[in-house]
Amino acid sequence: MTKTTTRGRGRPVEKPMPDPIPDTPENVARALLTTPPKGEDEWDYLKEREIPAPPGGDSSAS
């Protein structure tokens, strides 16, 4: 039987918490809710990514 390690619960230790925002929660909410939404071309996860070529060259163009 092999022993497996499992992750602990909670936030990882190596990732520190971000600095607190120096403003009131009301002002933070107002800033978030009054800014215009991002366009579809501004989201990183929607941007097309170039798929790297497999090592050894392109074998399909023969």
mmCIF file of N, CA, C and O in Angstrom:
data_model
loop_
_atom_site.group_PDB
_atom_site.id
_atom_site.type_symbol
_atom_site.label_atom_id
_atom_site.label_comp_id
_atom_site.label_asym_id
_atom_site.label_seq_id
_atom_site.Cartn_x
_atom_site.Cartn_y
_atom_site.Cartn_z
ATOM 1 N N MET A 1 0.846 -1.177 0.000
ATOM 2 C CA MET A 1 0.000 0.000 0.000
ATOM 3 C C MET A 1 0.892 1.241 0.000
ATOM 4 O O MET A 1 1.820 1.334 0.773
ATOM 5 N N THR A 2 0.606 2.194 -0.873
ATOM 6 C CA THR A 2 1.404 3.409 -0.946
ATOM 7 C C THR A 2 0.769 4.507 -0.106
ATOM 8 O O THR A 2 -0.452 4.616 -0.025
ATOM 9 N N LYS A 3 1.619 5.274 0.489
ATOM 10 C CA LYS A 3 1.140 6.387 1.307
ATOM 11 C C LYS A 3 1.038 7.628 0.427
ATOM 12 O O LYS A 3 1.985 8.000 -0.244
ATOM 13 N N THR A 4 -0.118 8.262 0.402
ATOM 14 C CA THR A 4 -0.308 9.474 -0.389
ATOM 15 C C THR A 4 -0.382 10.669 0.555
ATOM 16 O O THR A 4 -0.859 10.566 1.677
ATOM 17 N N THR A 5 0.108 11.782 0.074
ATOM 18 C CA THR A 5 0.026 12.999 0.869
ATOM 19 C C THR A 5 -1.145 13.823 0.369
ATOM 20 O O THR A 5 -1.398 13.915 -0.825
ATOM 21 N N THR A 6 -1.853 14.404 1.286
ATOM 22 C CA THR A 6 -2.983 15.248 0.920
ATOM 23 C C THR A 6 -2.675 16.678 1.332
ATOM 24 O O THR A 6 -1.902 16.931 2.255
ATOM 25 N N ARG A 7 -3.268 17.588 0.637
ATOM 26 C CA ARG A 7 -3.093 18.995 0.965
ATOM 27 C C ARG A 7 -3.874 19.317 2.235
ATOM 28 O O ARG A 7 -4.937 18.779 2.495
ATOM 29 N N GLY A 8 -3.308 20.241 2.991
ATOM 30 C CA GLY A 8 -4.007 20.714 4.164
ATOM 31 C C GLY A 8 -5.120 21.668 3.777
ATOM 32 O O GLY A 8 -5.157 22.197 2.671
ATOM 33 N N ARG A 9 -6.032 21.899 4.676
ATOM 34 C CA ARG A 9 -7.127 22.813 4.393
ATOM 35 C C ARG A 9 -6.687 24.247 4.636
ATOM 36 O O ARG A 9 -5.784 24.506 5.413
ATOM 37 N N GLY A 10 -7.330 25.179 3.968
ATOM 38 C CA GLY A 10 -7.058 26.590 4.186
ATOM 39 C C GLY A 10 -6.131 27.188 3.145
ATOM 40 O O GLY A 10 -5.759 26.557 2.166
ATOM 41 N N ARG A 11 -5.755 28.431 3.360
ATOM 42 C CA ARG A 11 -4.896 29.169 2.438
ATOM 43 C C ARG A 11 -3.470 28.641 2.534
ATOM 44 O O ARG A 11 -2.954 28.428 3.619
ATOM 45 N N PRO A 12 -2.806 28.432 1.372
ATOM 46 C CA PRO A 12 -1.419 27.962 1.403
ATOM 47 C C PRO A 12 -0.504 28.961 2.124
ATOM 48 O O PRO A 12 -0.671 30.173 2.020
ATOM 49 N N VAL A 13 0.447 28.452 2.851
ATOM 50 C CA VAL A 13 1.334 29.287 3.644
ATOM 51 C C VAL A 13 2.233 30.140 2.755
ATOM 52 O O VAL A 13 2.534 31.286 3.074
ATOM 53 N N GLU A 14 2.657 29.612 1.605
ATOM 54 C CA GLU A 14 3.596 30.341 0.761
ATOM 55 C C GLU A 14 2.958 31.520 0.027
ATOM 56 O O GLU A 14 3.656 32.310 -0.588
ATOM 57 N N LYS A 15 1.654 31.649 0.058
ATOM 58 C CA LYS A 15 0.989 32.784 -0.577
ATOM 59 C C LYS A 15 0.517 33.755 0.504
ATOM 60 O O LYS A 15 -0.450 33.488 1.204
ATOM 61 N N PRO A 16 1.212 34.889 0.651
ATOM 62 C CA PRO A 16 0.811 35.837 1.704
ATOM 63 C C PRO A 16 -0.493 36.543 1.342
ATOM 64 O O PRO A 16 -0.860 36.659 0.178
ATOM 65 N N MET A 17 -1.177 37.002 2.358
ATOM 66 C CA MET A 17 -2.409 37.745 2.146
ATOM 67 C C MET A 17 -2.076 39.091 1.510
ATOM 68 O O MET A 17 -1.051 39.689 1.808
ATOM 69 N N PRO A 18 -2.934 39.592 0.618
ATOM 70 C CA PRO A 18 -2.691 40.907 0.023
ATOM 71 C C PRO A 18 -2.883 42.009 1.065
ATOM 72 O O PRO A 18 -3.534 41.817 2.085
ATOM 73 N N ASP A 19 -2.307 43.174 0.782
ATOM 74 C CA ASP A 19 -2.449 44.306 1.693
ATOM 75 C C ASP A 19 -3.909 44.745 1.740
ATOM 76 O O ASP A 19 -4.627 44.696 0.731
ATOM 77 N N PRO A 20 -4.384 45.181 2.897
ATOM 78 C CA PRO A 20 -5.763 45.662 2.983
ATOM 79 C C PRO A 20 -5.935 46.959 2.193
ATOM 80 O O PRO A 20 -5.003 47.745 2.025
ATOM 81 N N ILE A 21 -7.142 47.174 1.715
ATOM 82 C CA ILE A 21 -7.453 48.380 0.958
ATOM 83 C C ILE A 21 -7.696 49.512 1.961
ATOM 84 O O ILE A 21 -8.533 49.382 2.852
ATOM 85 N N PRO A 22 -6.975 50.631 1.826
ATOM 86 C CA PRO A 22 -7.089 51.703 2.816
ATOM 87 C C PRO A 22 -8.294 52.621 2.550
ATOM 88 O O PRO A 22 -8.138 53.811 2.296
ATOM 89 N N ASP A 23 -9.478 52.065 2.586
ATOM 90 C CA ASP A 23 -10.684 52.855 2.363
ATOM 91 C C ASP A 23 -11.854 52.144 3.023
ATOM 92 O O ASP A 23 -11.736 51.002 3.466
ATOM 93 N N THR A 24 -12.994 52.809 3.076
ATOM 94 C CA THR A 24 -14.166 52.207 3.707
ATOM 95 C C THR A 24 -14.794 51.190 2.749
ATOM 96 O O THR A 24 -14.666 51.310 1.525
ATOM 97 N N PRO A 25 -15.473 50.189 3.276
ATOM 98 C CA PRO A 25 -16.142 49.218 2.413
ATOM 99 C C PRO A 25 -17.163 49.865 1.470
ATOM 100 O O PRO A 25 -17.339 49.419 0.339
ATOM 101 N N GLU A 26 -17.805 50.932 1.920
ATOM 102 C CA GLU A 26 -18.778 51.615 1.071
ATOM 103 C C GLU A 26 -18.111 52.234 -0.155
ATOM 104 O O GLU A 26 -18.628 52.154 -1.270
ATOM 105 N N ASN A 27 -16.943 52.863 0.036
ATOM 106 C CA ASN A 27 -16.237 53.470 -1.088
ATOM 107 C C ASN A 27 -15.674 52.416 -2.044
ATOM 108 O O ASN A 27 -15.632 52.632 -3.253
ATOM 109 N N VAL A 28 -15.223 51.300 -1.503
ATOM 110 C CA VAL A 28 -14.730 50.216 -2.357
ATOM 111 C C VAL A 28 -15.872 49.671 -3.209
ATOM 112 O O VAL A 28 -15.737 49.473 -4.416
ATOM 113 N N ALA A 29 -17.038 49.441 -2.583
ATOM 114 C CA ALA A 29 -18.202 48.948 -3.331
ATOM 115 C C ALA A 29 -18.643 49.956 -4.382
ATOM 116 O O ALA A 29 -18.980 49.581 -5.507
ATOM 117 N N ARG A 30 -18.636 51.226 -4.053
ATOM 118 C CA ARG A 30 -19.029 52.265 -5.009
ATOM 119 C C ARG A 30 -18.078 52.267 -6.206
ATOM 120 O O ARG A 30 -18.507 52.373 -7.355
ATOM 121 N N ALA A 31 -16.780 52.124 -5.956
ATOM 122 C CA ALA A 31 -15.807 52.109 -7.051
ATOM 123 C C ALA A 31 -16.000 50.882 -7.939
ATOM 124 O O ALA A 31 -15.902 50.974 -9.168
ATOM 125 N N LEU A 32 -16.287 49.747 -7.345
ATOM 126 C CA LEU A 32 -16.485 48.531 -8.139
ATOM 127 C C LEU A 32 -17.777 48.563 -8.944
ATOM 128 O O LEU A 32 -17.835 48.077 -10.072
ATOM 129 N N LEU A 33 -18.826 49.123 -8.353
ATOM 130 C CA LEU A 33 -20.130 49.087 -9.003
ATOM 131 C C LEU A 33 -20.341 50.211 -10.015
ATOM 132 O O LEU A 33 -21.258 50.130 -10.835
ATOM 133 N N THR A 34 -19.520 51.259 -9.971
ATOM 134 C CA THR A 34 -19.719 52.360 -10.903
ATOM 135 C C THR A 34 -18.758 52.325 -12.085
ATOM 136 O O THR A 34 -18.894 53.143 -12.997
ATOM 137 N N THR A 35 -17.787 51.434 -12.098
ATOM 138 C CA THR A 35 -16.876 51.339 -13.240
ATOM 139 C C THR A 35 -17.551 50.553 -14.352
ATOM 140 O O THR A 35 -18.319 49.611 -14.095
ATOM 141 N N PRO A 36 -17.307 50.902 -15.600
ATOM 142 C CA PRO A 36 -17.923 50.153 -16.700
ATOM 143 C C PRO A 36 -17.335 48.739 -16.787
ATOM 144 O O PRO A 36 -16.181 48.521 -16.414
ATOM 145 N N PRO A 37 -18.120 47.779 -17.251
ATOM 146 C CA PRO A 37 -17.612 46.409 -17.346
ATOM 147 C C PRO A 37 -16.530 46.298 -18.419
ATOM 148 O O PRO A 37 -16.484 47.087 -19.368
ATOM 149 N N LYS A 38 -15.687 45.303 -18.275
ATOM 150 C CA LYS A 38 -14.639 45.061 -19.261
ATOM 151 C C LYS A 38 -15.255 44.493 -20.533
ATOM 152 O O LYS A 38 -16.266 43.787 -20.486
ATOM 153 N N GLY A 39 -14.615 44.798 -21.638
ATOM 154 C CA GLY A 39 -15.034 44.207 -22.899
ATOM 155 C C GLY A 39 -14.541 42.768 -22.994
ATOM 156 O O GLY A 39 -13.677 42.327 -22.228
ATOM 157 N N GLU A 40 -15.074 42.024 -23.936
ATOM 158 C CA GLU A 40 -14.688 40.613 -24.063
ATOM 159 C C GLU A 40 -13.227 40.449 -24.432
ATOM 160 O O GLU A 40 -12.620 39.429 -24.127
ATOM 161 N N ASP A 41 -12.633 41.452 -25.079
ATOM 162 C CA ASP A 41 -11.229 41.338 -25.473
ATOM 163 C C ASP A 41 -10.278 41.729 -24.348
ATOM 164 O O ASP A 41 -9.065 41.626 -24.500
ATOM 165 N N GLU A 42 -10.789 42.156 -23.197
ATOM 166 C CA GLU A 42 -9.940 42.564 -22.079
ATOM 167 C C GLU A 42 -9.720 41.457 -21.044
ATOM 168 O O GLU A 42 -8.891 41.602 -20.168
ATOM 169 N N TRP A 43 -10.473 40.369 -21.115
ATOM 170 C CA TRP A 43 -10.337 39.281 -20.141
ATOM 171 C C TRP A 43 -9.214 38.348 -20.566
ATOM 172 O O TRP A 43 -9.162 37.874 -21.691
ATOM 173 N N ASP A 44 -8.291 38.088 -19.641
ATOM 174 C CA ASP A 44 -7.139 37.242 -19.958
ATOM 175 C C ASP A 44 -7.559 35.821 -20.319
ATOM 176 O O ASP A 44 -6.992 35.204 -21.209
ATOM 177 N N TYR A 45 -8.564 35.274 -19.632
ATOM 178 C CA TYR A 45 -8.919 33.883 -19.879
ATOM 179 C C TYR A 45 -9.669 33.707 -21.209
ATOM 180 O O TYR A 45 -9.770 32.584 -21.707
ATOM 181 N N LEU A 46 -10.151 34.779 -21.806
ATOM 182 C CA LEU A 46 -10.827 34.681 -23.093
ATOM 183 C C LEU A 46 -9.895 34.919 -24.276
ATOM 184 O O LEU A 46 -10.276 34.677 -25.419
ATOM 185 N N LYS A 47 -8.680 35.388 -24.004
ATOM 186 C CA LYS A 47 -7.754 35.673 -25.086
ATOM 187 C C LYS A 47 -7.234 34.367 -25.687
ATOM 188 O O LYS A 47 -7.008 33.386 -24.988
ATOM 189 N N GLU A 48 -7.055 34.387 -27.004
ATOM 190 C CA GLU A 48 -6.530 33.214 -27.694
ATOM 191 C C GLU A 48 -5.075 33.017 -27.301
ATOM 192 O O GLU A 48 -4.300 33.956 -27.261
ATOM 193 N N ARG A 49 -4.723 31.781 -27.031
ATOM 194 C CA ARG A 49 -3.334 31.465 -26.722
ATOM 195 C C ARG A 49 -2.747 30.677 -27.871
ATOM 196 O O ARG A 49 -3.394 29.803 -28.444
ATOM 197 N N GLU A 50 -1.508 31.003 -28.198
ATOM 198 C CA GLU A 50 -0.832 30.296 -29.264
ATOM 199 C C GLU A 50 -0.349 28.949 -28.724
ATOM 200 O O GLU A 50 0.347 28.875 -27.713
ATOM 201 N N ILE A 51 -0.734 27.878 -29.397
ATOM 202 C CA ILE A 51 -0.347 26.545 -28.975
ATOM 203 C C ILE A 51 1.038 26.254 -29.548
ATOM 204 O O ILE A 51 1.247 26.353 -30.753
ATOM 205 N N PRO A 52 2.002 25.899 -28.683
ATOM 206 C CA PRO A 52 3.353 25.646 -29.190
ATOM 207 C C PRO A 52 3.390 24.394 -30.062
ATOM 208 O O PRO A 52 2.626 23.451 -29.861
ATOM 209 N N ALA A 53 4.283 24.400 -31.057
ATOM 210 C CA ALA A 53 4.436 23.269 -31.950
ATOM 211 C C ALA A 53 5.067 22.095 -31.188
ATOM 212 O O ALA A 53 5.893 22.301 -30.298
ATOM 213 N N PRO A 54 4.686 20.877 -31.518
ATOM 214 C CA PRO A 54 5.278 19.732 -30.838
ATOM 215 C C PRO A 54 6.760 19.614 -31.208
ATOM 216 O O PRO A 54 7.177 20.023 -32.304
ATOM 217 N N PRO A 55 7.559 19.083 -30.313
ATOM 218 C CA PRO A 55 8.984 18.952 -30.609
ATOM 219 C C PRO A 55 9.214 17.973 -31.772
ATOM 220 O O PRO A 55 8.467 17.032 -31.964
ATOM 221 N N GLY A 56 10.226 18.243 -32.588
ATOM 222 C CA GLY A 56 10.524 17.356 -33.707
ATOM 223 C C GLY A 56 9.993 17.872 -35.032
ATOM 224 O O GLY A 56 10.056 17.175 -36.026
ATOM 225 N N GLY A 57 9.421 19.034 -35.059
ATOM 226 C CA GLY A 57 8.932 19.600 -36.314
ATOM 227 C C GLY A 57 7.522 19.148 -36.634
ATOM 228 O O GLY A 57 6.906 18.378 -35.914
ATOM 229 N N ASP A 58 7.000 19.652 -37.741
ATOM 230 C CA ASP A 58 5.651 19.359 -38.172
ATOM 231 C C ASP A 58 5.683 18.157 -39.114
ATOM 232 O O ASP A 58 6.206 18.216 -40.200
ATOM 233 N N SER A 59 5.122 17.042 -38.685
ATOM 234 C CA SER A 59 5.153 15.827 -39.501
ATOM 235 C C SER A 59 3.930 15.694 -40.402
ATOM 236 O O SER A 59 3.864 14.817 -41.242
ATOM 237 N N SER A 60 2.925 16.593 -40.248
ATOM 238 C CA SER A 60 1.713 16.475 -41.043
ATOM 239 C C SER A 60 1.855 17.126 -42.425
ATOM 240 O O SER A 60 1.020 16.906 -43.287
ATOM 241 N N ALA A 61 2.869 17.929 -42.663
ATOM 242 C CA ALA A 61 3.041 18.629 -43.934
ATOM 243 C C ALA A 61 4.002 17.872 -44.843
ATOM 244 O O ALA A 61 4.984 18.407 -45.335
ATOM 245 N N SER A 62 3.743 16.616 -45.094
ATOM 246 C CA SER A 62 4.628 15.829 -45.952
ATOM 247 C C SER A 62 3.961 15.521 -47.272
ATOM 248 O O SER A 62 2.826 15.371 -47.432
#
